[in-house]
């Protein structure tokens, strides 16, 4: 069963614009991670935010986490054509003694036009 | 170079013919996992392993087997492949469960499997 759900499913913007993707989840989490996937290739880890953190930055990436609303957002500032990819959120769900379960959403397809 | 390797990268096979997809990591990670990715369904976890000789089912384990005899290797076995196992498969590894130790999960390049 999937935990995170990204919104929108697809996003198309011009170079230089900001791109915002959202992720909602259903249960309590230890952390939330964002990954990027270029077409048909392996996922690449972008950033991890823990449940006790509200905001995190890494270069042009800004991630926020609102545990009361069970949601996160990924902001990419000053987008470039090379940012074109699918972006996935993944949640490390708290569920009793079960460890090692990382749930991925279906992803947001971002297209940045030159 | 830190990496996760998978072989083969592409495979076309027929129903019922046993196959193995190998996965190897050179980062001394304890945690390894297999996912399948299908259009519209995202990534679904098949099996994962917390350490050598410790494996557990993910969300879609039916029709698959795994083993973890060595820390670096985590092969995925399809004893009798069927067309509904046609998919893109990813192996991943991390320092700790779910990548929570920092750095997230490292993914292999993927294996595109077609079962006819």
Coordinates of N, CA and C in Angstrom, one line a residue:
Chain A
X1 N 0.9 -1.2 0.0 CA 0.0 0.0 0.0 C 0.9 1.2 0.0
X2 N 0.5 2.3 -0.8 CA 1.3 3.4 -0.9 C 0.9 4.4 0.2
X3 N 1.9 5.2 0.7 CA 1.7 6.1 1.7 C 1.6 7.5 1.2
X4 N 2.7 8.0 0.5 CA 2.7 9.3 0.0 C 2.0 9.4 -1.3
X5 N 1.4 10.6 -1.5 CA 0.7 10.9 -2.8 C 1.1 12.2 -3.2
X6 N 1.7 12.3 -4.4 CA 2.2 13.6 -4.9 C 1.1 14.4 -5.7
X7 N 1.3 15.6 -5.7 CA 0.3 16.5 -6.4 C 1.1 17.7 -6.8
X8 N 1.0 18.1 -8.1 CA 0.2 17.5 -9.2 C 0.9 16.3 -9.7
X9 N 0.1 15.6 -10.6 CA 0.7 14.5 -11.3 C 1.8 14.9 -12.3
X10 N 1.5 16.1 -12.9 CA 2.4 16.6 -13.9 C 2.4 18.1 -13.8
X11 N 3.6 18.7 -14.1 CA 3.8 20.1 -13.9 C 4.7 20.6 -15.1
X12 N 4.3 21.6 -15.8 CA 5.0 22.1 -16.9 C 5.3 23.6 -16.7
X13 N 6.6 24.0 -16.7 CA 6.9 25.4 -16.5 C 8.0 25.8 -17.4
X14 N 8.3 27.1 -17.4 CA 9.4 27.7 -18.2 C 10.7 27.7 -17.3
X15 N 11.8 27.7 -18.0 CA 13.1 27.9 -17.3 C 13.0 29.2 -16.5
X16 N 13.6 29.2 -15.3 CA 13.6 30.3 -14.5 C 12.5 30.4 -13.5
X17 N 11.4 29.7 -13.8 CA 10.3 29.7 -12.8 C 10.5 28.8 -11.7
X18 N 9.8 28.9 -10.6 CA 9.8 28.0 -9.5 C 8.9 26.9 -9.7
X19 N 9.2 25.7 -9.2 CA 8.4 24.5 -9.3 C 8.0 24.0 -7.9
X20 N 6.8 23.9 -7.6 CA 6.4 23.4 -6.3 C 5.6 22.1 -6.5
X21 N 6.0 21.1 -5.7 CA 5.3 19.8 -5.7 C 4.9 19.5 -4.3
X22 N 3.8 18.8 -4.1 CA 3.3 18.5 -2.8 C 3.2 17.0 -2.6
X23 N 3.2 16.6 -1.3 CA 3.1 15.2 -1.0 C 2.2 15.1 0.3
X24 N 1.2 14.3 0.2 CA 0.4 14.0 1.4 C 0.5 12.6 1.8
X25 N 0.4 12.3 3.1 CA 0.5 11.0 3.6 C -0.5 10.7 4.7
X26 N -0.6 9.5 5.1 CA -1.8 9.1 5.9 C -1.4 8.8 7.4
X27 N -0.2 8.3 7.7 CA 0.0 7.9 9.0 C 1.3 8.6 9.6
X28 N 1.6 8.4 10.8 CA 2.8 9.0 11.4 C 4.1 8.5 10.7
X29 N 5.0 9.4 10.7 CA 6.3 9.0 10.0 C 7.5 9.3 10.8
X30 N 8.6 8.7 10.5 CA 9.9 9.0 11.1 C 10.5 10.1 10.3
X31 N 10.5 10.0 9.0 CA 11.0 11.0 8.1 C 10.4 10.9 6.8
X32 N 10.6 11.9 6.0 CA 10.1 12.0 4.6 C 11.2 12.3 3.7
X33 N 11.3 11.6 2.6 CA 12.4 11.8 1.6 C 11.9 12.2 0.3
X34 N 12.7 12.9 -0.5 CA 12.3 13.3 -1.9 C 13.4 12.7 -2.8
X35 N 13.0 12.1 -3.9 CA 13.9 11.5 -4.9 C 13.5 12.0 -6.2
X36 N 14.5 12.0 -7.1 CA 14.4 12.4 -8.5 C 14.7 11.2 -9.4
X37 N 14.0 11.1 -10.5 CA 14.2 10.0 -11.4 C 14.2 10.6 -12.8
X38 N 15.3 10.5 -13.5 CA 15.3 10.8 -14.9 C 14.7 9.6 -15.7
X39 N 14.2 9.8 -16.8 CA 13.4 8.8 -17.5 C 14.0 7.4 -17.6
X40 N 13.4 6.4 -17.0 CA 13.9 5.1 -17.1 C 15.1 4.7 -16.3
X41 N 15.6 5.7 -15.5 CA 16.8 5.4 -14.7 C 16.5 5.3 -13.2
X42 N 17.5 5.0 -12.5 CA 17.4 4.8 -11.0 C 17.1 6.1 -10.3
X43 N 16.4 6.0 -9.2 CA 16.1 7.1 -8.4 C 17.3 7.7 -7.7
X44 N 17.4 9.0 -7.5 CA 18.5 9.6 -6.8 C 17.9 10.4 -5.7
X45 N 18.5 10.1 -4.5 CA 18.0 10.8 -3.3 C 18.4 12.3 -3.3
X46 N 17.4 13.1 -3.0 CA 17.6 14.6 -3.0 C 17.7 15.1 -1.6
X47 N 16.8 14.8 -0.7 CA 16.8 15.4 0.6 C 15.9 14.6 1.5
X48 N 16.3 14.6 2.8 CA 15.5 13.9 3.9 C 15.2 14.9 4.9
X49 N 13.9 14.9 5.4 CA 13.5 15.8 6.4 C 12.9 14.9 7.5
X50 N 13.3 15.1 8.7 CA 12.8 14.3 9.9 C 11.5 14.9 10.4
X51 N 10.8 14.1 11.1 CA 9.5 14.4 11.6 C 9.5 15.6 12.6
X52 N 10.7 15.9 13.2 CA 10.8 17.0 14.1 C 11.4 18.3 13.4
X53 N 11.5 18.2 12.1 CA 12.0 19.4 11.4 C 10.8 20.0 10.6
X54 N 10.9 21.2 10.3 CA 9.8 21.9 9.6 C 10.2 22.3 8.2
X55 N 11.5 22.6 8.1 CA 12.0 23.1 6.8 C 13.5 22.7 6.6
X56 N 13.8 22.5 5.4 CA 15.2 22.1 5.1 C 15.6 22.6 3.7
X57 N 16.8 23.1 3.6 CA 17.3 23.6 2.3 C 18.5 22.8 1.8
X58 N 18.6 22.7 0.5 CA 19.8 22.1 -0.1 C 19.9 22.7 -1.5
X59 N 20.8 23.6 -1.7 CA 21.0 24.3 -3.0 C 19.7 25.0 -3.4
X60 N 19.2 24.7 -4.5 CA 17.9 25.3 -5.0 C 16.7 24.6 -4.5
X61 N 16.9 23.6 -3.7 CA 15.7 22.8 -3.1 C 15.4 23.4 -1.8
X62 N 14.1 23.4 -1.6 CA 13.5 23.8 -0.2 C 12.4 22.8 0.1
X63 N 12.5 22.1 1.2 CA 11.5 21.2 1.6 C 10.8 21.6 2.9
X64 N 9.5 21.5 2.9 CA 8.8 21.8 4.2 C 8.0 20.6 4.6
X65 N 7.8 20.5 5.9 CA 7.0 19.3 6.4 C 6.1 19.9 7.5
X66 N 4.8 19.5 7.3 CA 3.8 19.9 8.3 C 3.2 18.6 8.8
X67 N 3.6 18.1 9.9 CA 3.1 16.8 10.4 C 1.7 16.9 10.9
X68 N 1.2 18.1 11.2 CA -0.2 18.2 11.6 C -1.1 18.0 10.4
X69 N -0.7 18.4 9.3 CA -1.5 18.3 8.1 C -1.0 17.0 7.3
X70 N 0.0 16.4 7.8 CA 0.5 15.2 7.1 C 0.8 15.5 5.6
X71 N 1.6 16.6 5.4 CA 2.0 17.0 4.1 C 3.4 17.6 4.0
X72 N 3.9 17.5 2.8 CA 5.3 18.1 2.6 C 5.2 18.8 1.2
X73 N 6.1 19.7 1.0 CA 6.3 20.3 -0.3 C 7.7 20.4 -0.6
X74 N 8.0 20.3 -1.9 CA 9.3 20.4 -2.5 C 9.3 21.6 -3.5
X75 N 10.1 22.6 -3.2 CA 10.2 23.8 -4.0 C 11.6 23.7 -4.7
X76 N 11.5 23.8 -6.0 CA 12.8 24.0 -6.8 C 12.8 25.4 -7.4
X77 N 13.7 26.2 -7.0 CA 13.8 27.6 -7.4 C 14.6 27.7 -8.7
X78 N 14.2 28.7 -9.5 CA 15.0 29.0 -10.7 C 15.2 27.8 -11.5
X79 N 14.1 27.1 -11.9 CA 14.2 25.8 -12.6 C 15.0 25.9 -13.9
X80 N 15.6 24.8 -14.2 CA 16.4 24.7 -15.4 C 15.9 23.5 -16.2
X81 N 16.2 23.5 -17.5 CA 15.7 22.4 -18.4 C 16.2 21.0 -17.8
X82 N 17.4 21.0 -17.2 CA 18.0 19.8 -16.7 C 17.2 19.3 -15.4
X83 N 16.3 20.1 -14.9 CA 15.5 19.6 -13.8 C 14.3 18.8 -14.2
X84 N 14.1 18.7 -15.5 CA 13.1 17.8 -16.1 C 13.3 16.4 -15.6
X85 N 12.3 15.9 -14.9 CA 12.4 14.5 -14.3 C 11.1 14.2 -13.6
X86 N 11.0 13.0 -13.0 CA 9.9 12.7 -12.1 C 10.4 12.8 -10.7
X87 N 9.6 13.3 -9.8 CA 10.0 13.6 -8.4 C 9.0 12.8 -7.5
X88 N 9.6 12.0 -6.6 CA 8.9 11.1 -5.7 C 9.1 11.5 -4.3
X89 N 8.0 11.4 -3.5 CA 8.2 11.5 -2.1 C 8.2 10.1 -1.5
X90 N 8.9 9.9 -0.4 CA 8.9 8.5 0.2 C 8.8 8.7 1.7
X91 N 8.0 7.9 2.3 CA 7.8 8.1 3.8 C 8.3 6.8 4.5
X92 N 8.9 7.1 5.6 CA 9.4 6.0 6.5 C 8.3 6.0 7.6
X93 N 7.4 5.1 7.4 CA 6.2 5.0 8.2 C 6.5 4.4 9.6
X94 N 5.8 4.9 10.6 CA 5.9 4.3 11.9 C 4.7 3.3 12.0
X95 N 5.1 2.0 12.3 CA 4.1 1.0 12.4 C 4.6 -0.1 13.3
X96 N 4.3 0.1 14.6 CA 4.7 -0.9 15.5 C 6.2 -1.2 15.5
X97 N 6.6 -2.5 15.4 CA 8.0 -2.9 15.3 C 8.5 -3.0 13.9
X98 N 7.6 -2.8 12.9 CA 8.1 -3.0 11.6 C 9.0 -1.9 11.1
X99 N 10.2 -2.3 10.7 CA 11.2 -1.3 10.2 C 11.5 -1.7 8.8
X100 N 12.2 -0.7 8.1 CA 12.6 -1.0 6.8 C 11.6 -0.8 5.7
X101 N 10.5 -0.2 6.0 CA 9.4 0.0 5.0 C 9.5 1.5 4.6
X102 N 9.8 1.7 3.3 CA 9.8 3.0 2.7 C 8.7 3.0 1.7
X103 N 7.8 3.9 1.8 CA 6.6 3.9 0.8 C 6.8 5.1 -0.1
X104 N 6.7 4.8 -1.4 CA 6.9 5.8 -2.4 C 5.5 6.2 -3.0
X105 N 5.4 7.5 -3.3 CA 4.2 7.9 -4.0 C 4.3 7.6 -5.5
X106 N 3.3 8.1 -6.3 CA 3.4 7.8 -7.7 C 4.2 8.8 -8.5
X107 N 4.5 9.9 -7.9 CA 5.4 10.8 -8.5 C 4.8 12.0 -9.2
X108 N 5.5 13.1 -9.4 CA 5.2 14.3 -10.1 C 6.1 14.3 -11.3
X109 N 5.6 14.4 -12.5 CA 6.4 14.6 -13.7 C 6.6 16.1 -14.0
X110 N 7.8 16.5 -13.8 CA 8.1 17.9 -14.0 C 8.8 18.1 -15.4
X111 N 8.3 19.0 -16.2 CA 8.9 19.4 -17.5 C 9.2 20.9 -17.4
X112 N 10.5 21.2 -17.7 CA 10.9 22.6 -17.7 C 11.3 22.9 -19.1
X113 N 10.7 23.8 -19.7 CA 10.9 24.2 -21.1 C 11.9 25.3 -21.2
X114 N 12.9 25.2 -22.1 CA 13.9 26.2 -22.3 C 13.3 27.6 -22.7
Chain B
X1 N 34.1 4.1 -6.8 CA 32.8 4.8 -6.9 C 31.7 4.0 -6.2
X2 N 31.0 4.7 -5.3 CA 29.9 4.1 -4.6 C 28.8 3.8 -5.6
X3 N 28.4 2.5 -5.6 CA 27.3 2.2 -6.6 C 26.6 0.9 -6.3
X4 N 25.4 0.8 -6.9 CA 24.6 -0.4 -6.8 C 24.5 -0.8 -8.3
X5 N 24.9 -2.1 -8.5 CA 24.9 -2.6 -9.9 C 23.8 -3.7 -10.0
X6 N 23.2 -3.8 -11.1 CA 22.2 -4.8 -11.4 C 22.5 -5.4 -12.7
X7 N 22.2 -6.7 -12.8 CA 22.4 -7.4 -14.1 C 21.3 -8.5 -14.2
X8 N 20.8 -8.7 -15.4 CA 21.0 -7.9 -16.6 C 20.3 -6.6 -16.5
X9 N 20.5 -5.7 -17.4 CA 19.8 -4.4 -17.5 C 18.5 -4.6 -18.3
X10 N 18.5 -5.5 -19.3 CA 17.4 -5.8 -20.1 C 17.2 -7.3 -20.2
X11 N 16.0 -7.8 -20.1 CA 15.8 -9.2 -20.3 C 14.4 -9.5 -20.8
X12 N 14.4 -10.3 -21.9 CA 13.1 -10.8 -22.5 C 13.1 -12.3 -22.3
X13 N 12.1 -12.8 -21.6 CA 12.1 -14.2 -21.4 C 10.6 -14.7 -21.6
X14 N 10.5 -16.0 -21.5 CA 9.2 -16.7 -21.7 C 8.6 -17.1 -20.3
X15 N 7.3 -17.2 -20.3 CA 6.6 -17.7 -19.1 C 7.2 -19.0 -18.6
X16 N 7.4 -19.0 -17.3 CA 7.9 -20.3 -16.7 C 9.3 -20.5 -16.6
X17 N 10.1 -19.7 -17.3 CA 11.6 -20.0 -17.3 C 12.2 -19.2 -16.2
X18 N 12.8 -19.9 -15.2 CA 13.4 -19.3 -14.0 C 14.5 -18.3 -14.4
X19 N 14.5 -17.2 -13.7 CA 15.5 -16.3 -13.9 C 15.9 -15.6 -12.6
X20 N 17.1 -15.1 -12.6 CA 17.7 -14.4 -11.5 C 18.2 -13.0 -11.9
X21 N 17.9 -12.0 -11.2 CA 18.4 -10.7 -11.4 C 19.4 -10.4 -10.2
X22 N 20.6 -10.1 -10.6 CA 21.6 -9.9 -9.5 C 21.6 -8.4 -9.1
X23 N 22.0 -8.2 -7.8 CA 22.2 -6.9 -7.3 C 23.4 -6.9 -6.4
X24 N 24.3 -5.9 -6.6 CA 25.4 -5.9 -5.7 C 25.7 -4.4 -5.4
X25 N 26.1 -4.2 -4.1 CA 26.5 -2.8 -3.7 C 27.9 -2.9 -3.0
X26 N 28.6 -1.8 -3.2 CA 30.0 -1.7 -2.7 C 30.2 -0.7 -1.6
X27 N 29.1 -0.4 -0.9 CA 29.1 0.6 0.2 C 29.0 0.0 1.6
X28 N 29.1 -1.3 1.7 CA 28.9 -2.0 3.0 C 27.6 -1.7 3.7
X29 N 26.6 -1.5 2.9 CA 25.3 -1.2 3.4 C 24.6 -2.4 4.0
X30 N 24.0 -2.3 5.1 CA 23.3 -3.4 5.7 C 21.9 -3.6 5.1
X31 N 21.2 -2.5 4.7 CA 19.9 -2.6 4.2 C 19.9 -2.7 2.7
X32 N 19.1 -3.6 2.2 CA 18.9 -3.7 0.7 C 17.4 -4.0 0.4
X33 N 17.0 -3.6 -0.8 CA 15.6 -3.7 -1.1 C 15.4 -3.9 -2.6
X34 N 14.3 -4.5 -3.0 CA 13.9 -4.6 -4.3 C 12.5 -3.9 -4.5
X35 N 12.4 -3.2 -5.6 CA 11.2 -2.5 -6.0 C 10.8 -2.9 -7.4
X36 N 9.6 -2.8 -7.7 CA 9.2 -2.8 -9.1 C 8.4 -1.5 -9.4
X37 N 8.6 -1.0 -10.6 CA 7.9 0.2 -11.0 C 7.1 0.0 -12.3
X38 N 5.8 0.3 -12.1 CA 4.9 0.1 -13.2 C 4.1 1.5 -13.5
X39 N 3.8 1.8 -14.7 CA 3.2 3.0 -15.1 C 1.9 3.2 -14.2
X40 N 1.8 4.4 -13.6 CA 0.6 4.7 -12.9 C 0.5 4.1 -11.5
X41 N 1.5 3.2 -11.1 CA 1.5 2.6 -9.8 C 2.7 3.0 -9.0
X42 N 3.6 3.7 -9.6 CA 4.8 4.1 -8.8 C 5.7 3.0 -8.4
X43 N 6.5 3.1 -7.4 CA 7.4 2.1 -6.9 C 6.7 1.3 -5.8
X44 N 6.8 0.0 -5.9 CA 6.2 -0.9 -4.9 C 7.3 -1.8 -4.5
X45 N 7.4 -2.0 -3.2 CA 8.5 -2.8 -2.6 C 8.1 -4.3 -2.7
X46 N 9.1 -5.1 -3.1 CA 8.9 -6.5 -3.3 C 9.4 -7.2 -2.0
X47 N 10.7 -7.1 -1.7 CA 11.3 -7.7 -0.5 C 12.4 -6.7 -0.1
X48 N 12.7 -6.8 1.2 CA 13.8 -6.1 1.7 C 14.6 -6.9 2.7
X49 N 15.8 -6.5 3.0 CA 16.7 -7.2 3.9 C 17.4 -6.2 4.8
X50 N 17.3 -6.5 6.1 CA 17.9 -5.6 7.1 C 19.4 -6.0 7.3
X51 N 19.8 -7.2 7.0 CA 21.1 -7.7 7.2 C 21.3 -9.1 6.6
X52 N 22.5 -9.6 6.6 CA 22.7 -10.9 6.1 C 21.8 -11.9 6.8
X53 N 21.2 -12.8 5.9 CA 20.3 -13.8 6.4 C 19.0 -13.3 7.0
X54 N 18.7 -12.0 6.8 CA 17.4 -11.5 7.3 C 16.7 -10.8 6.2
X55 N 15.6 -11.4 5.8 CA 14.8 -10.8 4.7 C 13.3 -10.8 5.1
X56 N 12.6 -9.9 4.5 CA 11.2 -9.7 4.8 C 10.4 -9.3 3.6
X57 N 9.1 -9.6 3.6 CA 8.3 -9.2 2.5 C 7.9 -7.8 2.5
X58 N 7.8 -7.2 1.3 CA 7.3 -5.9 1.1 C 5.8 -6.0 0.7
X59 N 5.4 -5.1 -0.2 CA 3.9 -5.1 -0.5 C 3.5 -6.1 -1.6
X60 N 4.5 -6.4 -2.5 CA 4.1 -7.3 -3.6 C 5.1 -8.5 -3.7
X61 N 5.2 -9.4 -2.7 CA 6.2 -10.4 -2.8 C 5.8 -11.6 -3.6
X62 N 4.5 -11.8 -3.9 CA 4.1 -13.0 -4.6 C 4.8 -13.2 -5.9
X63 N 5.4 -14.4 -6.1 CA 6.0 -14.8 -7.3 C 7.5 -14.5 -7.3
X64 N 8.0 -14.0 -6.2 CA 9.4 -13.6 -6.1 C 10.1 -14.3 -4.9
X65 N 11.4 -14.5 -5.0 CA 12.2 -15.0 -3.9 C 13.5 -14.1 -3.8
X66 N 14.0 -14.0 -2.6 CA 15.3 -13.4 -2.5 C 16.2 -14.2 -1.5
X67 N 17.4 -13.8 -1.5 CA 18.3 -14.4 -0.5 C 19.4 -13.4 -0.2
X68 N 19.9 -13.4 1.0 CA 21.0 -12.5 1.4 C 22.1 -13.3 2.2
X69 N 22.9 -14.0 1.4 CA 24.0 -14.8 1.9 C 25.2 -14.0 2.2
X70 N 25.4 -12.9 1.5 CA 26.5 -12.0 1.7 C 26.0 -10.6 1.8
X71 N 26.7 -9.8 2.5 CA 26.2 -8.4 2.7 C 26.1 -7.6 1.4
X72 N 27.0 -7.8 0.5 CA 27.0 -7.0 -0.7 C 25.9 -7.4 -1.8
X73 N 25.4 -8.7 -1.7 CA 24.6 -9.2 -2.8 C 23.2 -9.5 -2.3
X74 N 22.2 -9.2 -3.2 CA 20.8 -9.4 -2.9 C 20.1 -9.8 -4.2
X75 N 20.2 -11.0 -4.6 CA 19.6 -11.4 -5.9 C 18.1 -11.6 -5.8
X76 N 17.4 -11.3 -6.8 CA 15.9 -11.4 -6.9 C 15.7 -12.6 -7.9
X77 N 14.9 -13.6 -7.4 CA 14.7 -14.8 -8.2 C 13.2 -14.9 -8.5
X78 N 13.0 -15.1 -9.8 CA 11.6 -15.4 -10.3 C 11.6 -16.9 -10.7
X79 N 11.0 -17.7 -9.9 CA 11.0 -19.2 -10.1 C 10.2 -19.5 -11.4
X80 N 9.1 -18.9 -11.6 CA 8.2 -19.2 -12.7 C 7.6 -17.9 -13.2
X81 N 8.4 -17.1 -14.0 CA 7.9 -15.8 -14.4 C 6.6 -15.8 -15.1
X82 N 5.7 -14.8 -14.9 CA 4.5 -14.7 -15.7 C 4.4 -13.3 -16.3
X83 N 3.6 -13.1 -17.3 CA 3.5 -11.8 -18.0 C 3.2 -10.7 -17.0
X84 N 2.5 -10.9 -15.9 CA 2.2 -9.8 -15.0 C 3.4 -9.4 -14.2
X85 N 4.5 -10.0 -14.4 CA 5.8 -9.6 -13.8 C 6.7 -8.8 -14.7
X86 N 6.1 -8.5 -15.9 CA 6.8 -7.6 -16.8 C 6.8 -6.2 -16.1
X87 N 8.0 -5.7 -15.9 CA 8.1 -4.4 -15.2 C 9.5 -3.9 -15.2
X88 N 9.7 -2.8 -14.6 CA 11.1 -2.2 -14.4 C 11.4 -2.4 -12.9
X89 N 12.5 -3.1 -12.7 CA 12.9 -3.5 -11.4 C 14.1 -2.7 -10.9
X90 N 14.1 -2.3 -9.6 CA 15.2 -1.5 -9.0 C 15.6 -2.2 -7.7
X91 N 16.9 -2.3 -7.6 CA 17.5 -2.7 -6.3 C 18.0 -1.4 -5.7
X92 N 18.0 -1.4 -4.3 CA 18.4 -0.2 -3.6 C 19.1 -0.7 -2.3
X93 N 20.0 0.2 -1.8 CA 20.7 -0.1 -0.6 C 20.9 1.1 0.2
X94 N 21.0 1.0 1.5 CA 21.2 2.1 2.4 C 21.9 1.7 3.7
X95 N 22.5 2.7 4.4 CA 23.2 2.4 5.7 C 22.2 1.8 6.7
X96 N 21.0 2.4 6.8 CA 20.1 1.9 7.8 C 18.7 1.8 7.1
X97 N 17.8 1.3 7.9 CA 16.4 1.0 7.4 C 15.8 2.3 6.7
X98 N 15.4 2.1 5.5 CA 14.7 3.2 4.8 C 15.6 4.4 4.6
X99 N 16.9 4.3 4.7 CA 17.7 5.5 4.4 C 17.7 6.5 5.5
X100 N 17.1 6.2 6.7 CA 16.9 7.2 7.7 C 18.3 7.6 8.3
X101 N 19.3 6.9 8.1 CA 20.6 7.2 8.7 C 21.3 8.4 7.9
X102 N 20.6 8.9 6.9 CA 21.2 10.0 6.1 C 21.6 9.5 4.8
X103 N 21.4 10.3 3.7 CA 21.8 9.9 2.4 C 20.8 9.1 1.7
X104 N 19.7 8.7 2.3 CA 18.6 8.0 1.7 C 19.1 6.7 1.1
X105 N 18.3 6.2 0.2 CA 18.6 4.9 -0.5 C 19.3 5.1 -1.8
X106 N 20.3 4.3 -2.1 CA 21.0 4.3 -3.3 C 20.4 3.3 -4.3
X107 N 20.0 3.7 -5.4 CA 19.3 2.9 -6.4 C 20.3 2.4 -7.5
X108 N 20.0 1.2 -7.9 CA 20.7 0.7 -9.1 C 20.1 1.3 -10.4
X109 N 20.6 1.0 -11.5 CA 20.2 1.6 -12.8 C 18.9 1.0 -13.3
X110 N 18.4 -0.2 -12.7 CA 17.2 -0.8 -13.2 C 17.4 -1.9 -14.1
X111 N 16.4 -2.9 -14.1 CA 16.4 -4.0 -15.0 C 15.0 -4.0 -15.6
X112 N 15.0 -3.9 -16.9 CA 13.7 -3.9 -17.6 C 13.4 -5.4 -18.1
X113 N 12.4 -6.0 -17.4 CA 12.1 -7.4 -17.7 C 10.8 -7.5 -18.5
X114 N 10.8 -8.3 -19.5 CA 9.6 -8.6 -20.3 C 9.4 -10.1 -20.3
X115 N 8.2 -10.5 -19.9 CA 7.9 -11.9 -19.9 C 6.8 -12.1 -20.9
X116 N 7.0 -13.0 -21.9 CA 6.0 -13.2 -22.9 C 5.3 -14.5 -22.7

